[in-house]
XYZ file of C-alpha atoms in Angstrom:
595
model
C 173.492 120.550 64.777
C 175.242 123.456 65.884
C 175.047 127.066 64.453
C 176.843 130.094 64.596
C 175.003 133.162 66.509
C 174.437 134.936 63.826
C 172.175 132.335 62.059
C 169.893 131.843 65.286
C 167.819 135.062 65.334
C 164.409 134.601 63.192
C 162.616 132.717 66.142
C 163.822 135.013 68.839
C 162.830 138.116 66.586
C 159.447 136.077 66.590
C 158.666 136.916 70.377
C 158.180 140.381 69.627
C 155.478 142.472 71.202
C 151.999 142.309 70.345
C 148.551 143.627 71.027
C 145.557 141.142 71.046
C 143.584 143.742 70.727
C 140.826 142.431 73.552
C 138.737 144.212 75.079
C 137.878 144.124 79.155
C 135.995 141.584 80.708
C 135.114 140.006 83.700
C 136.674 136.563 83.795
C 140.142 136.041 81.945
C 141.767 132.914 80.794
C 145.064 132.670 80.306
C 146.908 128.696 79.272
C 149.707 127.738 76.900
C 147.572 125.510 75.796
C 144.988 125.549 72.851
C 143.031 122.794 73.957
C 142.404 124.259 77.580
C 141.261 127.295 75.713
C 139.261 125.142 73.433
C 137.216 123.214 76.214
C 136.866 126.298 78.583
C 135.279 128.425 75.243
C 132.841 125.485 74.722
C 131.824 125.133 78.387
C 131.124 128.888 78.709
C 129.141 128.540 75.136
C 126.456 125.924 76.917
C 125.691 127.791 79.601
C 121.973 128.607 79.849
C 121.177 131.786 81.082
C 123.144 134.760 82.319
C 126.955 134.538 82.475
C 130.236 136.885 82.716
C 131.684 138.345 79.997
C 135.312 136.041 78.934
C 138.163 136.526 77.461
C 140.929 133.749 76.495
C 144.677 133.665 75.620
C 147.158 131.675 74.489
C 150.221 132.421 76.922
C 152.365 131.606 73.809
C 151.345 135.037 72.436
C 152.100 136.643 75.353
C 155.474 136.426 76.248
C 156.929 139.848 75.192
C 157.179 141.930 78.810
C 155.559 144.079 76.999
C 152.778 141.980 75.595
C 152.033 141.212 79.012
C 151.774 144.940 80.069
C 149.675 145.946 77.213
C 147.154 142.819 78.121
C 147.749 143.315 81.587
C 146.323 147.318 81.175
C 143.690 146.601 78.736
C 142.237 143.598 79.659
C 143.250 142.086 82.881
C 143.144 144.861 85.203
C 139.154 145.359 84.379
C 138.706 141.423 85.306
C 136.951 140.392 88.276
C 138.439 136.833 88.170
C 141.555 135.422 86.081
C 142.775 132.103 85.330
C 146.240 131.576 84.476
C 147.227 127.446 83.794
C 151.221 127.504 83.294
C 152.186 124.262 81.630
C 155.975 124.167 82.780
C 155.418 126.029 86.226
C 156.578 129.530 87.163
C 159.884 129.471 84.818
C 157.788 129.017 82.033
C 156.024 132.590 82.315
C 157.954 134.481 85.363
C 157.212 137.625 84.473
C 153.356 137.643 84.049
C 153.218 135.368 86.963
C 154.857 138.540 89.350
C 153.021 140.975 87.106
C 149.980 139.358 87.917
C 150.466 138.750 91.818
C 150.889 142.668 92.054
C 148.102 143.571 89.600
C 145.691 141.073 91.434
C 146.425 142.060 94.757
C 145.609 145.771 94.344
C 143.178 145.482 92.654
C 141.213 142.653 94.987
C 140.962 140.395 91.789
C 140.391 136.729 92.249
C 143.248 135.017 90.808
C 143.881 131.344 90.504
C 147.273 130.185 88.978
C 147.841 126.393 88.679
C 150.278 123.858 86.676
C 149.572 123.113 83.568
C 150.994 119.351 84.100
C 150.683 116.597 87.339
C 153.944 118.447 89.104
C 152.850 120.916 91.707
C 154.587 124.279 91.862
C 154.381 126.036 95.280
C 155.584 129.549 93.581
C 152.182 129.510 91.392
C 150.067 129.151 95.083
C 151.914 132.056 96.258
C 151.459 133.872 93.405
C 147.414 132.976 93.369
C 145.236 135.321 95.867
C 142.850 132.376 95.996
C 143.312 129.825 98.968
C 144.543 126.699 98.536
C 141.460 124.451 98.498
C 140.079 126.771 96.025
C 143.245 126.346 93.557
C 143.509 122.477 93.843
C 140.157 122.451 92.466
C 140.510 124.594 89.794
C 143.428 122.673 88.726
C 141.724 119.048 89.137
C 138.570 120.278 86.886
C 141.356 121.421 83.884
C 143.734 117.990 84.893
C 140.264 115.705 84.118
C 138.837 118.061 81.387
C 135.555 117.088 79.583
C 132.417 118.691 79.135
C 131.247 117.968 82.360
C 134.467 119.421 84.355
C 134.748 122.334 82.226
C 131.198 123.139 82.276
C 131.753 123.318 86.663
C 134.754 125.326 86.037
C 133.125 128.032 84.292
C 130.209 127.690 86.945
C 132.222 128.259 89.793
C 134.850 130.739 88.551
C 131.416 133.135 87.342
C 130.409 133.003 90.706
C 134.203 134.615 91.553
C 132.866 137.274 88.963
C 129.678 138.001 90.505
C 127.267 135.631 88.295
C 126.329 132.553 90.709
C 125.944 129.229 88.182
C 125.629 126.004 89.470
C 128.893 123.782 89.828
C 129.899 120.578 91.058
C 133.113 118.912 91.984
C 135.769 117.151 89.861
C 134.397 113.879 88.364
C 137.634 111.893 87.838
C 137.720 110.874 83.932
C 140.266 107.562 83.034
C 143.347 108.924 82.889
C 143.537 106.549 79.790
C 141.741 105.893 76.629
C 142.069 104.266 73.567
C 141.864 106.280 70.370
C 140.033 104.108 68.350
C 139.677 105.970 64.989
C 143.541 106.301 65.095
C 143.668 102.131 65.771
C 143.570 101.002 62.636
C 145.110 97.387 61.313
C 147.715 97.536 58.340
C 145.933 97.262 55.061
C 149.155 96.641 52.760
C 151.257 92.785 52.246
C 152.966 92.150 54.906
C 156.163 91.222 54.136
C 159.732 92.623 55.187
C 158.124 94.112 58.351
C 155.778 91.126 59.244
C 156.232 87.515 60.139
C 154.301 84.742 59.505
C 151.505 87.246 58.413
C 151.545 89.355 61.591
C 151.680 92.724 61.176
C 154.143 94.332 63.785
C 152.581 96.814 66.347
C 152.869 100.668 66.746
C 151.898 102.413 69.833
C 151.124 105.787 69.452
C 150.460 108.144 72.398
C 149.120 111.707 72.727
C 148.045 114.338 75.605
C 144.138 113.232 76.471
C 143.131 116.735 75.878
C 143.280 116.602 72.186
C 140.755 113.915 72.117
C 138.737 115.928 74.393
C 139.217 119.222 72.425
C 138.375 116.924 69.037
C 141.920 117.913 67.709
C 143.347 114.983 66.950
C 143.954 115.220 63.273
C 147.972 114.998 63.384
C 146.989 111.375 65.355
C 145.144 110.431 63.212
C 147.707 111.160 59.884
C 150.120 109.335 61.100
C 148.359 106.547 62.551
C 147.215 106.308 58.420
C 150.840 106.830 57.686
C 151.668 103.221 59.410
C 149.083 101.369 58.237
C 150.528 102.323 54.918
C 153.750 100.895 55.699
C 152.846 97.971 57.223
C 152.014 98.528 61.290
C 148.922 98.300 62.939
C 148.654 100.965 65.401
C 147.095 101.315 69.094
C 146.781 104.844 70.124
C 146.588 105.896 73.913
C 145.456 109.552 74.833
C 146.820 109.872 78.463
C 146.776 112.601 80.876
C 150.252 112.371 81.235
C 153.449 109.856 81.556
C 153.895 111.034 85.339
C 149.896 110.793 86.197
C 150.121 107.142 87.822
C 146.746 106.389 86.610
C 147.859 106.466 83.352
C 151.315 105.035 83.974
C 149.400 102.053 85.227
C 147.311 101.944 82.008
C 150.135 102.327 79.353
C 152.130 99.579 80.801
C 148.784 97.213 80.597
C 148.530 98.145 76.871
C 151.796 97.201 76.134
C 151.304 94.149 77.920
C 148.535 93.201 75.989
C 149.829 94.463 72.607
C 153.251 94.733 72.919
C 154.351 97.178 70.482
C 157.827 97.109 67.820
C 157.933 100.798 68.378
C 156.833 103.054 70.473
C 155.354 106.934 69.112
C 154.566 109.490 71.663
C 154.026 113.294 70.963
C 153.365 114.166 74.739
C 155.799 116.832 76.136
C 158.718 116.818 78.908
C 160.292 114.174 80.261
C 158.123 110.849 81.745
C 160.416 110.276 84.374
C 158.990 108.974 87.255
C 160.601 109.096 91.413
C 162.280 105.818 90.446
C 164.605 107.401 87.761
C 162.572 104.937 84.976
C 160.248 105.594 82.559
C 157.052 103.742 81.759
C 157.582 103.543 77.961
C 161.018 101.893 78.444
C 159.716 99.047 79.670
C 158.499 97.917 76.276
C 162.010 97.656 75.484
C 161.166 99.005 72.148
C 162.518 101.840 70.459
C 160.800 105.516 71.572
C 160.423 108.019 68.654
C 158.842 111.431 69.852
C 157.071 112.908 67.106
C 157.035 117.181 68.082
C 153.292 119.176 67.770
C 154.792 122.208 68.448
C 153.636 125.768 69.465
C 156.305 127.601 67.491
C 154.120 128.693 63.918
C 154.816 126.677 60.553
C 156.121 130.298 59.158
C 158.736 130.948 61.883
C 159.650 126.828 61.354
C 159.534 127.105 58.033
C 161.902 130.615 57.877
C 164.063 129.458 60.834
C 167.633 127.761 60.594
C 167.035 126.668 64.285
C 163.693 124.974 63.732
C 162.189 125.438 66.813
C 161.625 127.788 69.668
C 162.825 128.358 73.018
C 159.642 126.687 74.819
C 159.526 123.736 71.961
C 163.057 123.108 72.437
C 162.994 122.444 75.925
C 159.531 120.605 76.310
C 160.164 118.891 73.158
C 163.683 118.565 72.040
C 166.129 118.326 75.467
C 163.843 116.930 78.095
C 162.294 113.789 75.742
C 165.894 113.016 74.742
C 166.789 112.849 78.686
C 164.461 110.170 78.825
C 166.215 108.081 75.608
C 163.875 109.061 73.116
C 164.497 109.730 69.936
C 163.787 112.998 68.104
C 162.000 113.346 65.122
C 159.957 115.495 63.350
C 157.285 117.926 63.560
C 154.059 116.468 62.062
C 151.316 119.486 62.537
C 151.478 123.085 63.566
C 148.867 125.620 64.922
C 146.278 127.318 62.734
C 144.041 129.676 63.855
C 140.593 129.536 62.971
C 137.839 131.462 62.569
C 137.445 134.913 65.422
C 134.802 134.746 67.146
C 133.601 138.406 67.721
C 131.723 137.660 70.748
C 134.705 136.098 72.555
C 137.176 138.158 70.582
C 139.305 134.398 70.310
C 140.191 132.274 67.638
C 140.418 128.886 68.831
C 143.616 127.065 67.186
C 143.911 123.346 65.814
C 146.791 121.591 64.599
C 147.284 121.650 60.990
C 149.049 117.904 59.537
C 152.284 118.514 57.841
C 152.135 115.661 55.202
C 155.680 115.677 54.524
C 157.015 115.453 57.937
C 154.360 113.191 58.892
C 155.541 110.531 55.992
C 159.059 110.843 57.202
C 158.411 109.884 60.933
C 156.798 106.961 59.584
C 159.389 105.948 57.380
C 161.938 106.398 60.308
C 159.396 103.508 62.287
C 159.441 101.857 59.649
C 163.460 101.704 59.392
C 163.478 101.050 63.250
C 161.073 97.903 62.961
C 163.030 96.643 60.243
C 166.195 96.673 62.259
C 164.264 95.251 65.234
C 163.142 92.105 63.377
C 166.283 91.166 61.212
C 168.275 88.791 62.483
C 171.605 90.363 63.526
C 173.734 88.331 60.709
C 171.517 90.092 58.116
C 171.607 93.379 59.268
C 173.815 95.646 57.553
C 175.638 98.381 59.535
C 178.124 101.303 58.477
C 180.542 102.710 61.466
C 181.220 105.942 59.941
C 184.213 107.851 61.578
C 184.758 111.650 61.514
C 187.541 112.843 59.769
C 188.205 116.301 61.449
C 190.268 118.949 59.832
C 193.552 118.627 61.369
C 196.639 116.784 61.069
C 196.822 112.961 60.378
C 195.759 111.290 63.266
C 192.769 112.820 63.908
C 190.695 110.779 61.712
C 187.690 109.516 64.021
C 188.926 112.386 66.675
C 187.531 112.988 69.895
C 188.896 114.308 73.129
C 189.711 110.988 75.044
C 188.513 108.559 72.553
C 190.897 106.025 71.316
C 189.122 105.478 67.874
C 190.964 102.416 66.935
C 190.138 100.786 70.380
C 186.407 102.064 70.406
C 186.167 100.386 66.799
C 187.244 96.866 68.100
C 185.257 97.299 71.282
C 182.313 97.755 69.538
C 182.520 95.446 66.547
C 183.052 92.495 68.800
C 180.299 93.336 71.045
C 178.435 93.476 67.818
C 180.098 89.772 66.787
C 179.239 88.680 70.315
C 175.291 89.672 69.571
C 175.341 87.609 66.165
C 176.427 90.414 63.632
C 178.563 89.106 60.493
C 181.354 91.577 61.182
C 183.587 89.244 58.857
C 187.495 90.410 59.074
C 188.304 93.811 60.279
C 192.114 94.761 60.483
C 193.249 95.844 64.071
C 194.492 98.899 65.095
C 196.869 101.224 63.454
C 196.446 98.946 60.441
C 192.494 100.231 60.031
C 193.305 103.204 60.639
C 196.511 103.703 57.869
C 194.039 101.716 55.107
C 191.231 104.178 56.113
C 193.379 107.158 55.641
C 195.040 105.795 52.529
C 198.692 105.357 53.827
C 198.334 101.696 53.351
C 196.813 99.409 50.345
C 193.161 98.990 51.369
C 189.687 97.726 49.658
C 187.589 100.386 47.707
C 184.324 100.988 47.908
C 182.735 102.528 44.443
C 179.864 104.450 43.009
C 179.686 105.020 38.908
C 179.523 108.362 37.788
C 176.148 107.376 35.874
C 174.737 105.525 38.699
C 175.441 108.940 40.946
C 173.822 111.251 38.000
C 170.662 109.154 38.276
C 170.538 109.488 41.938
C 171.455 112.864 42.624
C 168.639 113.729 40.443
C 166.421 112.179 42.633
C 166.996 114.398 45.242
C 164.773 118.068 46.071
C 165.138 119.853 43.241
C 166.879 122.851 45.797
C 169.408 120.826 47.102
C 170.598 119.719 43.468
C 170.616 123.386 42.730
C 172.398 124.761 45.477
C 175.082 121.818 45.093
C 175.561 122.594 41.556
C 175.899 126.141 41.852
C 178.343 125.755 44.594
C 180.629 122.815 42.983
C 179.471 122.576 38.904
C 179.041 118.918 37.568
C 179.855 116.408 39.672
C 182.581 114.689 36.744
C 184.928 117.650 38.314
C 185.082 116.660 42.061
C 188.166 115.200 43.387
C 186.621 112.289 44.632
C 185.059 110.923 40.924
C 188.349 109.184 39.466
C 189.146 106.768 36.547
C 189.653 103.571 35.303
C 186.379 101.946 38.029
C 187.375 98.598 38.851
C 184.206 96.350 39.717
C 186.602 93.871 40.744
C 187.420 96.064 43.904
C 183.739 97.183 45.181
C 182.401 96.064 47.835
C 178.663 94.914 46.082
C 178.386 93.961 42.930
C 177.958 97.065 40.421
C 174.958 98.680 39.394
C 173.287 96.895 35.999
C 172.425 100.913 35.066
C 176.525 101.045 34.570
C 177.095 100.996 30.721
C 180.578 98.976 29.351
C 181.662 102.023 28.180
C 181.084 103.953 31.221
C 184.577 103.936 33.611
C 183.579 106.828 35.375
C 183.410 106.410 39.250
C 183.350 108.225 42.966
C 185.811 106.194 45.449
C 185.692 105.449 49.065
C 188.011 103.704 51.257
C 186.475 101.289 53.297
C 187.014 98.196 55.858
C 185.151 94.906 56.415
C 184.304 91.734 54.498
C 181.162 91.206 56.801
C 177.731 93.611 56.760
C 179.808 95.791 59.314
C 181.931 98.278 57.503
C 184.218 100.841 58.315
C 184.105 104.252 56.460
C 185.789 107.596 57.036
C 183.211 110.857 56.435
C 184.694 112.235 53.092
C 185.695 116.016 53.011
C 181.792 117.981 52.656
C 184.227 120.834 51.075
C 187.329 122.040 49.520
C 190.560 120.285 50.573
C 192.568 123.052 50.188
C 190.139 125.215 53.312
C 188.857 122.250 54.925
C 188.816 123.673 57.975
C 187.680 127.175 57.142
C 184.606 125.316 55.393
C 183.900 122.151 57.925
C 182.089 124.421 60.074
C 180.313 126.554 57.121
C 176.642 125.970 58.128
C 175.972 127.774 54.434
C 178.387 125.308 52.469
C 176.291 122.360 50.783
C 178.621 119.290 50.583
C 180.475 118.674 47.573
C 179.294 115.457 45.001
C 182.033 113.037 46.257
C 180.410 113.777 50.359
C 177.066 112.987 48.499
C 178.011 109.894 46.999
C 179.246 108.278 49.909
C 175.822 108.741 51.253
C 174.470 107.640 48.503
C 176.867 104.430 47.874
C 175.535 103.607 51.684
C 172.157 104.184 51.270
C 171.334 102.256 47.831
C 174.535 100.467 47.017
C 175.311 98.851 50.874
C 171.926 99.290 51.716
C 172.521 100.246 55.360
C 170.276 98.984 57.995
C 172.067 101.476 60.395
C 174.513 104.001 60.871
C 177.098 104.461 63.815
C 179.039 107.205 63.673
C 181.940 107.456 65.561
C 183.899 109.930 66.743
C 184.161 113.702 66.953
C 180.551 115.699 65.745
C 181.624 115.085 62.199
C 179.872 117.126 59.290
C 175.988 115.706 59.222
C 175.034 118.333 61.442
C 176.765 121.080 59.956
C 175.110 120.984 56.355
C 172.899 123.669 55.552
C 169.540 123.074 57.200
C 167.780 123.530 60.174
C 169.282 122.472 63.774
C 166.355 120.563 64.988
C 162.517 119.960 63.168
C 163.979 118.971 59.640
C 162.291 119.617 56.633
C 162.639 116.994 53.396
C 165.432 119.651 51.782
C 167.372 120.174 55.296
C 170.804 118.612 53.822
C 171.578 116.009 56.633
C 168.109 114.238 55.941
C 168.077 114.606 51.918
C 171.681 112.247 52.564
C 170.463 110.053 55.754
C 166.984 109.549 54.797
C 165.041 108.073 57.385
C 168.122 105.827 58.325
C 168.496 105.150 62.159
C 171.889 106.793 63.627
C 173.172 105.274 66.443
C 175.960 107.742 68.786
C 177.750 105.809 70.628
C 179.400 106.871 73.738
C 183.163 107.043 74.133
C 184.512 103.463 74.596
């Protein structure tokens, strides 16, 4: 979804400058991480007998300049020994990275900065006054976490601060395990989703340091959110989906239990030196399910949804590797301080709604997988962009009519009942109403009952913006049940001749629709890229007519942008009153590229 400038600033305003309000010690440990934070707080907590002073940050909070000047004075410069782990690499924190290099160096401070992932970053060994050998350990005790590794880091990094503890080297951990409280069978009738009694598969995966940090309660929601719909679940915690140990043991778990659909809530892209991925091989559709960093009250606030840092790790680099973006289902909370530490450690909070909808959207995807392609029913919605005739289904260097026929008979081809389509210029004059064409239709009563189904603030804002839906252009009279599509609804009384219209194409379960004007005709243009406008009733009941009337399996829209993503609502991270899910639901959207 794109927005204007002006409706992008809450989340930068966010990064503002703070004061932890820490006091000096003699080890420091910096991560963007909770669960680093987490395990090294713990490990310094069993240590029996004397110890250095610690303090911990989350780098998240600290990425003001002058944030990092204020820690850098107050707590930092006092340290005898810092740890920095920089999940990203130098880009991700570039100026307390050089901040720190000068700080550390005259001041004789041991400083060790390593990745935060498997993907080694020569700028962060420069930066580091310790010597290499020194750093890869460091970074091999936080890349195989547990009790055990943690418990050697501390050791080793107090004897950097003057207090000599006893330490050993990295003990490898599996790289792979399975989450077994989050495996749990489906409890519910199988029936549209399952065949011949089998319930189909979901594989969830997560970072390994969760499980280690005992943080897994997002997991473990929406693993219950599946069973509840029908899927048994498997859920892998892996290091990551570059670390070849665990690359190895994903692809073995699918192997054994190949999934329907795939969820995975680790960060960045999994692409490997081979340009693949391991999760494609399942061959399965990929859903990546966000645990952010950015807080629930700047999401919540935001029109953009999402921050900087969660946009990149979460948002563009996932979707490079074909997966498909959901939702976020937890946020941070901080917990209780604890005075001696002067840290809170942080857990992710479940966000039930968000959590539901992701599992309705794997839902959706493992019905589509297991129809058989003559009963699945698909809408190629075109855009209709505000210009002069012609333009209907616009894009630069798409030939829309073409693209249509291109696709529909590669969907034929597959086993699709695409029925009769008209060709060409024909489609495109019945689509745009300069030639006699079938109708699809939606009663005025049936779209009452509906729209009130909706959030309560999205039926408010529509109303207030447009009045009762009997006035839109698009509701006409006499309706003609002869000319729909689907048989009418029974909820349509005799008397009742009230109806919203829709030109359509296709005698099949492929159709052809053209996106209805979201505003006025008159200023269609003005108000197709009005990110405050909420769509007008006839916009609504197309969705609507698709949704419960059709009953879509999928959408393909075709085509220029279209209005979807410019409905009030948040660019990324949708919440269940964001206007482009309250009309799409949890349907999947397919974007085709230009044929």
């Amino acid at each position: 979804m794109h927005l204007l400038a002006q409706e992008i600033r809450s989340l930068d305003e966010a990064e503002t400058a703070v004061d932890l309000g820490q006091s000096p010690a003699d080890l420091v440990v910096l991560s963007f991480t909770d669960s680093d934070l987490a395990a090294v707080a713990a490990a310094w907590k069993a240590v029996d007998g004397p110890r250095p002073s610690l303090r911990l940050a989350n780098l998240g909070r600290l990425k003001h300049p002058y944030s990092v000047d204020l820690h850098l004075e107050r707590v930092a410069s006092r340290a005898r020994a810092i740890i920095v782990r920089c999940l990203g690499g130098a880009d991700y924190w570039r100026y307390g990275i050089d901040e720190l290099a000068v700080l550390s160096r005259s001041k004789s401070i041991a400083l060790a900065i390593v990745p935060g992932d498997h993907v080694d970053d020569p700028r962060l060994d420069r930066a580091s006054t310790l010597p290499e050998p020194e750093l890869r350990r460091i970074w091999t005790w936080f890349q195989e976490g547990g009790p055990t590794n943690m418990g050697s880091l501390i050791g080793y990094v107090s004897r950097l601060a003057g207090h000599p503890c006893v330490w050993r080297e990295p003990e490898p951990l599996p790289a792979a395990a399975r989450y077994e409280s989050a495996c749990r069978a489906a409890r519910v009738p199988i029936d549209d989703l399952g065949r011949r009694g089998e319930a189909p598969r979901a594989l969830i995966l997560s970072y390994r340091s969760l499980l280690l940090a005992a943080d897994t309660a997002p997991i473990e929601a929406l693993a219950e959110a599946l069973a509840e719909r029908g899927l048994s679940t498997t859920a892998l915690s892996v290091t990551s989906l570059k670390d070849p140990r665990a690359v190895i043991a994903i692809a073995e778990a699918m192997a054994a239990e190949p999934p329907n659909v795939i969820l995975n809530t680790t960060a960045f892209s999994g692409r490997l030196e081979d340009g693949s991925t391991v999760l494609e091989r399942a061959g399965v559709p990929v859903l990546q399910a966000i645990l952010p960093t950015t807080p629930r009250e700047a999401w919540a606030a935001s029109p953009r949804g999402l921050g900087a840092a969660d946009l990149a790790m979460n948002v563009v680099l996932p979707e490079l590797d074909g997966r498909i973006v959901t939702r976020p289902i937890s946020f941070k909370r901080d917990g209780v301080l604890d005075a001696e530490l002067e840290f809170a450690r942080t857990a992710h909070e479940t966000e039930p709604s968000r959590i539901a909808h992701v599992a309705d959207l794997a839902a959706a995807w493992v019905r589509l997988r297991q129809a058989a392609p003559a009963e699945r029913r698909v809408a190629l919605v075109l855009s209709d962009y505000p210009a002069k005739r012609g333009r209907t289904g616009y894009a630069v260097g798409l030939d829309t009519p073409a693209s249509v026929g291109t696709i529909t008979e590669a969907l034929g081809q597959a086993g699709y009942a695409v029925g009769s389509l008209p060709s060409g210029d024909t489609m495109m004059e019945c689509l745009e109403g300069r030639a006699p064409g079938a109708e699809a239709y939606l009663s005025l009563a049936d779209y009452r009952r509906m729209f009130t189904a909706l959030p309560q603030s999205f039926q408010a804002a529509v109303t207030a913006a447009w009045g009762d839906p009997a006035t839109d252009p698009a509701q006409s009279r006499p309706f003609d049940p002869s000319s729909g599509l689907r048989p009418p609804s029974p909820s349509r009384g005799e008397g009742d001749q009230d109806a919203f219209r829709f030109p359509v194409v296709g005698t099949g379960n492929i159709i052809v629709a053209v996106q209805p004007d979201r505003g006025r005709t008159a200023d269609r243009k003005a108000s197709y890229h009005d990110a405050n406008l909420p769509p007008r009733h006839g916009y609504i009941a197309f969705y609507l007519w698709l949704r419960h009337v059709f009953q879509i399996d999928a959408m393909i829209h075709l085509g220029t942008h279209g209005t979807l993503e410019w409905l009030p609502g948040k660019a990324v991270a949708l919440t269940d009153t964001c206007a482009p899910e309250v009309l799409v639901g949890a349907t999947p959207i397919i974007y085709p590229f230009i044929v």
